mmCIF file of C-alpha atoms and ligand atoms in Angstrom:
data_model
loop_
_atom_site.group_PDB
_atom_site.id
_atom_site.type_symbol
_atom_site.label_atom_id
_atom_site.label_comp_id
_atom_site.label_asym_id
_atom_site.label_seq_id
_atom_site.Cartn_x
_atom_site.Cartn_y
_atom_site.Cartn_z
ATOM 1 C CA MET A 1 -52.985 -21.207 84.718
ATOM 2 C CA PRO A 2 -54.238 -24.639 85.566
ATOM 3 C CA LEU A 3 -56.185 -26.912 83.517
ATOM 4 C CA LEU A 4 -58.134 -28.561 86.166
ATOM 5 C CA THR A 5 -58.263 -27.223 89.969
ATOM 6 C CA ALA A 6 -60.135 -29.434 92.432
ATOM 7 C CA THR A 7 -60.164 -27.908 95.981
ATOM 8 C CA ASP A 8 -61.043 -29.289 99.499
ATOM 9 C CA ILE A 9 -63.172 -31.846 98.351
ATOM 10 C CA HIS A 10 -65.203 -33.919 100.866
ATOM 11 C CA LYS A 11 -67.087 -37.086 100.216
ATOM 12 C CA SER A 12 -68.643 -39.684 102.404
ATOM 13 C CA TYR A 13 -70.899 -42.633 101.744
ATOM 14 C CA ARG A 14 -73.868 -42.870 103.968
ATOM 15 C CA ARG A 15 -75.475 -46.150 104.690
ATOM 16 C CA THR A 16 -78.520 -46.417 106.751
ATOM 17 C CA GLY A 17 -77.848 -48.098 110.245
ATOM 18 C CA GLN A 18 -74.113 -47.742 109.827
ATOM 19 C CA ALA A 19 -71.594 -45.017 110.624
ATOM 20 C CA ASP A 20 -70.651 -42.668 107.730
ATOM 21 C CA THR A 21 -67.597 -43.709 105.452
ATOM 22 C CA GLU A 22 -65.503 -40.491 105.104
ATOM 23 C CA VAL A 23 -63.472 -41.106 102.112
ATOM 24 C CA LEU A 24 -62.446 -37.644 100.940
ATOM 25 C CA ARG A 25 -61.226 -35.184 103.616
ATOM 26 C CA GLY A 26 -60.253 -32.046 101.850
ATOM 27 C CA ALA A 27 -58.699 -33.620 98.801
ATOM 28 C CA SER A 28 -57.133 -31.039 96.489
ATOM 29 C CA LEU A 29 -55.415 -31.469 93.121
ATOM 30 C CA ILE A 30 -54.061 -29.273 90.533
ATOM 31 C CA VAL A 31 -53.575 -30.579 86.939
ATOM 32 C CA GLU A 32 -51.749 -28.495 84.109
ATOM 33 C CA ALA A 33 -52.591 -28.746 80.591
ATOM 34 C CA GLY A 34 -50.796 -31.889 79.186
ATOM 35 C CA GLU A 35 -49.657 -33.023 82.264
ATOM 36 C CA VAL A 36 -49.928 -36.720 83.016
ATOM 37 C CA VAL A 37 -50.675 -37.247 87.006
ATOM 38 C CA ALA A 38 -50.419 -40.830 88.590
ATOM 39 C CA LEU A 39 -52.941 -40.948 91.596
ATOM 40 C CA VAL A 40 -51.768 -43.975 93.860
ATOM 41 C CA GLY A 41 -52.575 -45.126 97.180
ATOM 42 C CA PRO A 42 -53.898 -48.441 98.856
ATOM 43 C CA SER A 43 -57.187 -49.963 97.962
ATOM 44 C CA GLY A 44 -60.096 -48.071 99.504
ATOM 45 C CA ALA A 45 -58.030 -45.048 99.643
ATOM 46 C CA GLY A 46 -60.374 -42.939 97.563
ATOM 47 C CA LYS A 47 -58.645 -42.836 93.939
ATOM 48 C CA SER A 48 -61.779 -43.815 92.146
ATOM 49 C CA THR A 49 -64.129 -41.482 94.237
ATOM 50 C CA MET A 50 -61.752 -38.711 93.690
ATOM 51 C CA LEU A 51 -61.584 -39.463 89.706
ATOM 52 C CA HIS A 52 -65.377 -39.807 89.439
ATOM 53 C CA ILE A 53 -65.823 -36.404 91.109
ATOM 54 C CA MET A 54 -63.219 -34.629 88.978
ATOM 55 C CA ALA A 55 -64.974 -36.257 86.116
ATOM 56 C CA SER A 56 -68.329 -34.994 87.381
ATOM 57 C CA LEU A 57 -69.489 -38.600 87.095
ATOM 58 C CA ASP A 58 -70.131 -38.239 90.925
ATOM 59 C CA SER A 59 -70.857 -35.153 93.138
ATOM 60 C CA ALA A 60 -68.722 -33.929 96.185
ATOM 61 C CA ASP A 61 -70.463 -33.198 99.641
ATOM 62 C CA SER A 62 -68.438 -30.147 99.578
ATOM 63 C CA GLY A 63 -65.301 -28.464 97.621
ATOM 64 C CA THR A 64 -65.279 -27.265 93.790
ATOM 65 C CA VAL A 65 -64.051 -28.691 90.558
ATOM 66 C CA LEU A 66 -62.813 -26.112 88.093
ATOM 67 C CA LEU A 67 -62.231 -27.061 84.584
ATOM 68 C CA LYS A 68 -60.963 -24.781 82.059
ATOM 69 C CA ILE A 69 -63.235 -24.567 78.948
ATOM 70 C CA GLU A 70 -62.521 -22.118 76.216
ATOM 71 C CA GLY A 71 -60.280 -20.102 78.589
ATOM 72 C CA GLN A 72 -62.791 -19.890 81.474
ATOM 73 C CA ASP A 73 -62.774 -21.718 84.888
ATOM 74 C CA THR A 74 -65.830 -23.575 84.876
ATOM 75 C CA ASN A 75 -67.436 -24.872 88.114
ATOM 76 C CA LEU A 76 -68.707 -28.281 86.996
ATOM 77 C CA ALA A 77 -71.207 -28.579 89.900
ATOM 78 C CA LYS A 78 -73.000 -25.150 89.023
ATOM 79 C CA LEU A 79 -73.954 -26.388 85.445
ATOM 80 C CA SER A 80 -77.231 -27.379 84.396
ATOM 81 C CA PRO A 81 -77.577 -31.120 83.242
ATOM 82 C CA SER A 82 -77.697 -30.401 79.572
ATOM 83 C CA ALA A 83 -74.536 -27.959 79.717
ATOM 84 C CA LEU A 84 -72.619 -30.650 81.877
ATOM 85 C CA ALA A 85 -73.416 -33.371 79.447
ATOM 86 C CA ILE A 86 -71.900 -31.274 76.645
ATOM 87 C CA ILE A 87 -68.939 -30.718 78.622
ATOM 88 C CA ARG A 88 -68.590 -34.139 79.714
ATOM 89 C CA ALA A 89 -69.004 -35.222 75.924
ATOM 90 C CA ASN A 90 -66.511 -32.600 74.520
ATOM 91 C CA SER A 91 -63.861 -31.739 77.386
ATOM 92 C CA ILE A 92 -63.589 -35.028 79.279
ATOM 93 C CA GLY A 93 -62.449 -38.497 78.367
ATOM 94 C CA MET A 94 -62.822 -41.657 80.647
ATOM 95 C CA VAL A 95 -61.144 -44.889 80.579
ATOM 96 C CA PHE A 96 -62.004 -47.763 83.021
ATOM 97 C CA GLN A 97 -60.359 -50.800 84.235
ATOM 98 C CA PHE A 98 -63.003 -52.840 82.077
ATOM 99 C CA HIS A 99 -63.099 -50.988 78.872
ATOM 100 C CA HIS A 100 -66.980 -50.587 78.944
ATOM 101 C CA LEU A 101 -67.154 -51.026 75.089
ATOM 102 C CA LEU A 102 -70.543 -51.909 73.734
ATOM 103 C CA PRO A 103 -70.657 -55.415 72.767
ATOM 104 C CA GLU A 104 -73.013 -55.238 69.713
ATOM 105 C CA PHE A 105 -70.761 -52.784 67.921
ATOM 106 C CA THR A 106 -67.459 -53.040 65.976
ATOM 107 C CA ALA A 107 -64.257 -51.328 67.197
ATOM 108 C CA LEU A 108 -64.859 -48.541 64.658
ATOM 109 C CA GLU A 109 -68.369 -47.877 65.924
ATOM 110 C CA ASN A 110 -67.740 -47.779 69.531
ATOM 111 C CA VAL A 111 -64.783 -45.208 68.752
ATOM 112 C CA ALA A 112 -67.232 -43.178 66.422
ATOM 113 C CA MET A 113 -70.118 -43.308 68.697
ATOM 114 C CA PRO A 114 -69.310 -40.235 70.953
ATOM 115 C CA ALA A 115 -68.583 -38.134 67.772
ATOM 116 C CA LEU A 116 -72.104 -39.150 66.370
ATOM 117 C CA VAL A 117 -73.691 -38.085 69.842
ATOM 118 C CA ALA A 118 -71.616 -34.702 69.679
ATOM 119 C CA GLY A 119 -73.319 -34.139 65.944
ATOM 120 C CA LEU A 120 -70.585 -35.082 63.673
ATOM 121 C CA SER A 121 -71.741 -36.755 60.417
ATOM 122 C CA SER A 122 -71.131 -40.344 60.232
ATOM 123 C CA LYS A 123 -68.600 -39.853 57.458
ATOM 124 C CA ALA A 124 -66.636 -37.281 59.574
ATOM 125 C CA ALA A 125 -66.922 -39.316 62.608
ATOM 126 C CA ASN A 126 -65.773 -42.680 61.025
ATOM 127 C CA ALA A 127 -62.744 -40.610 59.432
ATOM 128 C CA LYS A 128 -61.768 -39.388 62.890
ATOM 129 C CA ALA A 129 -62.458 -42.817 64.326
ATOM 130 C CA ASN A 130 -60.153 -44.483 61.604
ATOM 131 C CA THR A 131 -57.348 -41.938 62.185
ATOM 132 C CA LEU A 132 -57.418 -42.612 65.925
ATOM 133 C CA LEU A 133 -57.749 -46.649 65.511
ATOM 134 C CA GLU A 134 -54.564 -46.093 63.548
ATOM 135 C CA GLN A 135 -52.832 -43.928 66.106
ATOM 136 C CA VAL A 136 -53.511 -46.846 68.706
ATOM 137 C CA GLY A 137 -52.384 -49.490 66.492
ATOM 138 C CA MET A 138 -55.938 -51.041 66.152
ATOM 139 C CA LEU A 139 -56.766 -50.231 62.582
ATOM 140 C CA HIS A 140 -56.632 -53.679 61.301
ATOM 141 C CA ARG A 141 -59.134 -54.586 64.048
ATOM 142 C CA ALA A 142 -61.806 -51.928 63.123
ATOM 143 C CA GLY A 143 -64.337 -54.212 61.890
ATOM 144 C CA HIS A 144 -64.127 -56.545 64.964
ATOM 145 C CA MET A 145 -66.298 -56.747 67.765
ATOM 146 C CA PRO A 146 -65.314 -56.400 71.194
ATOM 147 C CA MET A 147 -65.392 -59.986 71.892
ATOM 148 C CA GLU A 148 -63.152 -60.573 68.992
ATOM 149 C CA MET A 149 -60.439 -58.690 70.484
ATOM 150 C CA SER A 150 -57.863 -59.194 73.361
ATOM 151 C CA GLY A 151 -58.283 -57.423 76.622
ATOM 152 C CA GLY A 152 -55.285 -54.942 75.564
ATOM 153 C CA GLU A 153 -56.734 -54.453 72.282
ATOM 154 C CA GLN A 154 -59.980 -53.681 73.881
ATOM 155 C CA GLN A 155 -58.384 -51.285 76.154
ATOM 156 C CA ARG A 156 -56.636 -49.563 73.203
ATOM 157 C CA VAL A 157 -59.943 -49.188 71.440
ATOM 158 C CA ALA A 158 -61.282 -47.659 74.436
ATOM 159 C CA ILE A 159 -58.623 -45.063 74.685
ATOM 160 C CA ALA A 160 -59.429 -43.952 71.122
ATOM 161 C CA ARG A 161 -63.030 -43.707 72.151
ATOM 162 C CA ALA A 162 -62.086 -41.604 74.828
ATOM 163 C CA LEU A 163 -60.036 -39.223 72.618
ATOM 164 C CA ILE A 164 -62.362 -38.791 69.662
ATOM 165 C CA ASN A 165 -63.992 -35.698 70.797
ATOM 166 C CA GLU A 166 -60.535 -33.853 71.369
ATOM 167 C CA PRO A 167 -60.744 -33.686 75.217
ATOM 168 C CA SER A 168 -58.710 -31.556 77.135
ATOM 169 C CA ILE A 169 -58.343 -34.208 79.977
ATOM 170 C CA VAL A 170 -58.608 -37.724 80.041
ATOM 171 C CA PHE A 171 -59.399 -39.672 83.567
ATOM 172 C CA ALA A 172 -58.320 -43.442 83.675
ATOM 173 C CA ASP A 173 -59.091 -45.696 86.517
ATOM 174 C CA GLU A 174 -56.732 -48.721 86.653
ATOM 175 C CA PRO A 175 -56.295 -48.747 82.834
ATOM 176 C CA THR A 176 -53.795 -51.419 83.041
ATOM 177 C CA GLY A 177 -55.094 -53.471 86.067
ATOM 178 C CA ASN A 178 -56.649 -55.967 83.850
ATOM 179 C CA LEU A 179 -53.930 -56.538 81.533
ATOM 180 C CA ASP A 180 -50.613 -58.679 81.077
ATOM 181 C CA THR A 181 -47.346 -57.022 81.209
ATOM 182 C CA ASP A 182 -46.916 -56.066 77.450
ATOM 183 C CA ASN A 183 -50.409 -55.073 77.058
ATOM 184 C CA ALA A 184 -49.931 -52.896 79.946
ATOM 185 C CA SER A 185 -46.706 -51.214 78.731
ATOM 186 C CA SER A 186 -48.463 -50.510 75.398
ATOM 187 C CA VAL A 187 -51.541 -48.949 77.116
ATOM 188 C CA ALA A 188 -49.284 -47.109 79.462
ATOM 189 C CA GLU A 189 -47.106 -45.885 76.410
ATOM 190 C CA LEU A 190 -50.392 -44.411 74.703
ATOM 191 C CA LEU A 191 -51.574 -42.722 77.766
ATOM 192 C CA LEU A 192 -48.150 -41.123 78.516
ATOM 193 C CA GLY A 193 -47.670 -40.115 75.129
ATOM 194 C CA LEU A 194 -50.920 -38.025 74.881
ATOM 195 C CA ARG A 195 -49.181 -34.807 75.771
ATOM 196 C CA GLU A 196 -46.637 -35.074 72.964
ATOM 197 C CA THR A 197 -49.312 -36.218 70.311
ATOM 198 C CA ARG A 198 -52.176 -34.326 71.442
ATOM 199 C CA ASN A 199 -51.489 -32.130 74.596
ATOM 200 C CA VAL A 200 -54.100 -33.916 76.423
ATOM 201 C CA ALA A 201 -53.788 -34.002 80.322
ATOM 202 C CA CYS A 202 -54.201 -37.375 82.142
ATOM 203 C CA VAL A 203 -54.935 -38.491 85.744
ATOM 204 C CA ILE A 204 -54.288 -42.050 86.062
ATOM 205 C CA ALA A 205 -55.435 -43.673 89.121
ATOM 206 C CA THR A 206 -53.205 -47.097 89.321
ATOM 207 C CA HIS A 207 -51.586 -49.661 91.348
ATOM 208 C CA SER A 208 -48.809 -49.942 88.828
ATOM 209 C CA LEU A 209 -45.518 -48.531 89.973
ATOM 210 C CA GLU A 210 -44.234 -48.738 86.429
ATOM 211 C CA LEU A 211 -47.074 -46.644 85.466
ATOM 212 C CA ALA A 212 -46.832 -44.233 88.235
ATOM 213 C CA HIS A 213 -42.867 -43.720 87.841
ATOM 214 C CA ARG A 214 -43.587 -42.838 84.216
ATOM 215 C CA ALA A 215 -45.962 -40.179 84.872
ATOM 216 C CA HIS A 216 -44.877 -36.432 85.007
ATOM 217 C CA ARG A 217 -46.047 -36.264 88.844
ATOM 218 C CA VAL A 218 -47.009 -38.983 91.366
ATOM 219 C CA VAL A 219 -49.904 -37.994 93.890
ATOM 220 C CA GLN A 220 -50.615 -40.283 96.917
ATOM 221 C CA MET A 221 -54.071 -40.346 98.401
ATOM 222 C CA VAL A 222 -53.405 -40.519 102.218
ATOM 223 C CA ASP A 223 -56.177 -39.981 104.670
ATOM 224 C CA GLY A 224 -58.757 -38.676 102.234
ATOM 225 C CA ARG A 225 -56.202 -36.180 100.997
ATOM 226 C CA CYS A 226 -53.888 -35.807 97.842
ATOM 227 C CA ILE A 227 -50.136 -35.586 99.019
ATOM 228 C CA GLY A 228 -47.397 -34.901 96.628
ATOM 229 C CA PRO A 229 -45.380 -32.373 94.672
ATOM 230 C CA GLY A 230 -47.811 -29.437 93.662
ATOM 231 C CA ASN A 231 -50.407 -30.455 96.256
ATOM 232 C CA ALA A 232 -50.441 -29.365 99.932
HETATM 233 N N1 ATP B 1 -71.150 -46.352 96.567
HETATM 234 C C1 ATP B 1 -70.434 -46.611 97.776
HETATM 235 N N2 ATP B 1 -71.077 -46.767 98.927
HETATM 236 C C2 ATP B 1 -70.628 -46.757 100.072
HETATM 237 N N3 ATP B 1 -69.165 -47.131 100.108
HETATM 238 C C3 ATP B 1 -68.402 -46.672 99.054
HETATM 239 C C4 ATP B 1 -69.034 -46.640 97.745
HETATM 240 N N4 ATP B 1 -68.224 -46.448 96.814
HETATM 241 C C5 ATP B 1 -66.950 -46.340 97.486
HETATM 242 N N5 ATP B 1 -67.178 -46.805 98.789
HETATM 243 C C6 ATP B 1 -66.066 -46.735 99.857
HETATM 244 O O1 ATP B 1 -65.101 -45.632 99.572
HETATM 245 C C7 ATP B 1 -63.829 -46.060 99.807
HETATM 246 C C8 ATP B 1 -62.818 -45.704 98.725
HETATM 247 O O2 ATP B 1 -63.434 -46.359 97.449
HETATM 248 P P1 ATP B 1 -62.517 -45.968 96.207
HETATM 249 O O3 ATP B 1 -63.197 -46.908 95.226
HETATM 250 O O4 ATP B 1 -62.600 -44.584 95.883
HETATM 251 O O5 ATP B 1 -61.174 -46.682 96.711
HETATM 252 P P2 ATP B 1 -59.907 -46.808 95.631
HETATM 253 O O6 ATP B 1 -58.765 -46.052 96.040
HETATM 254 O O7 ATP B 1 -60.341 -46.545 94.139
HETATM 255 O O8 ATP B 1 -59.539 -48.457 95.606
HETATM 256 P P3 ATP B 1 -59.072 -49.513 94.666
HETATM 257 O O9 ATP B 1 -57.687 -49.311 94.562
HETATM 258 O O10 ATP B 1 -59.618 -50.632 95.244
HETATM 259 O O11 ATP B 1 -60.059 -49.299 93.419
HETATM 260 C C9 ATP B 1 -63.907 -47.523 100.224
HETATM 261 O O12 ATP B 1 -63.798 -47.798 101.456
HETATM 262 C C10 ATP B 1 -65.055 -48.015 99.481
HETATM 263 O O13 ATP B 1 -65.555 -49.040 100.266
HETATM 264 MG MG1 MG B 2 -60.536 -47.713 92.236
#
């Protein structure tokens, strides 16, 4: 049984006085537990839009997104805002092209924050954050502010933050788009190793052919649909 099933997603953007932009035209994507899927396609093809809808950061005009939570296929669009907030915090991780770390907090505080919000004690949250920082090779920067870290280091901290509540799936939007080759490789390594280390599924929107080639499966966005093995 799949972890995530997005079916027949349609999404248009409406702007007054202009024709609708139809971005997704029946896009479907199935993701198995622990699977790393690369979502590729030209700029403007709808990769970020699809990712945001699957992560329930944005809503579709029609179609469904089911995420398996505690063995149950759960339709995210049907949840109350508070139930959705809990699922977003606990089951879904997000990594963006620009890391979105909070500038006034240290690496450790940034990573621990979602666990604190989820109700962990600060001692438990900090212990977990330290373990994750170690796993992403950033323990030596735990006390640094985002400004005191390189782009690649910040992105590794952002990945640790996305993982702290032990999500079943991480959505990464151009996670290496802003990095040099070495840092891009180490971030790719981290994301692609998630299945081995934590059985976390990952959908990565990327222009990086290297990253795409190393994913378990490559899905292409063409004419508002997802085309590739395992997808119609
Ligand atoms: N809020 C919005 N209002 C209007 N149009 C939008 C909005 N967001 C995205 N679009 C349009 O939807 C289309 C798909 O955008 P999207 O960001 O999903 O593409 P993408 O595949 O992620 O591209 P890139 O590779 O450049 O990141 C684009 O044509 C874009 O201009
Ligand atoms: Mg995009």
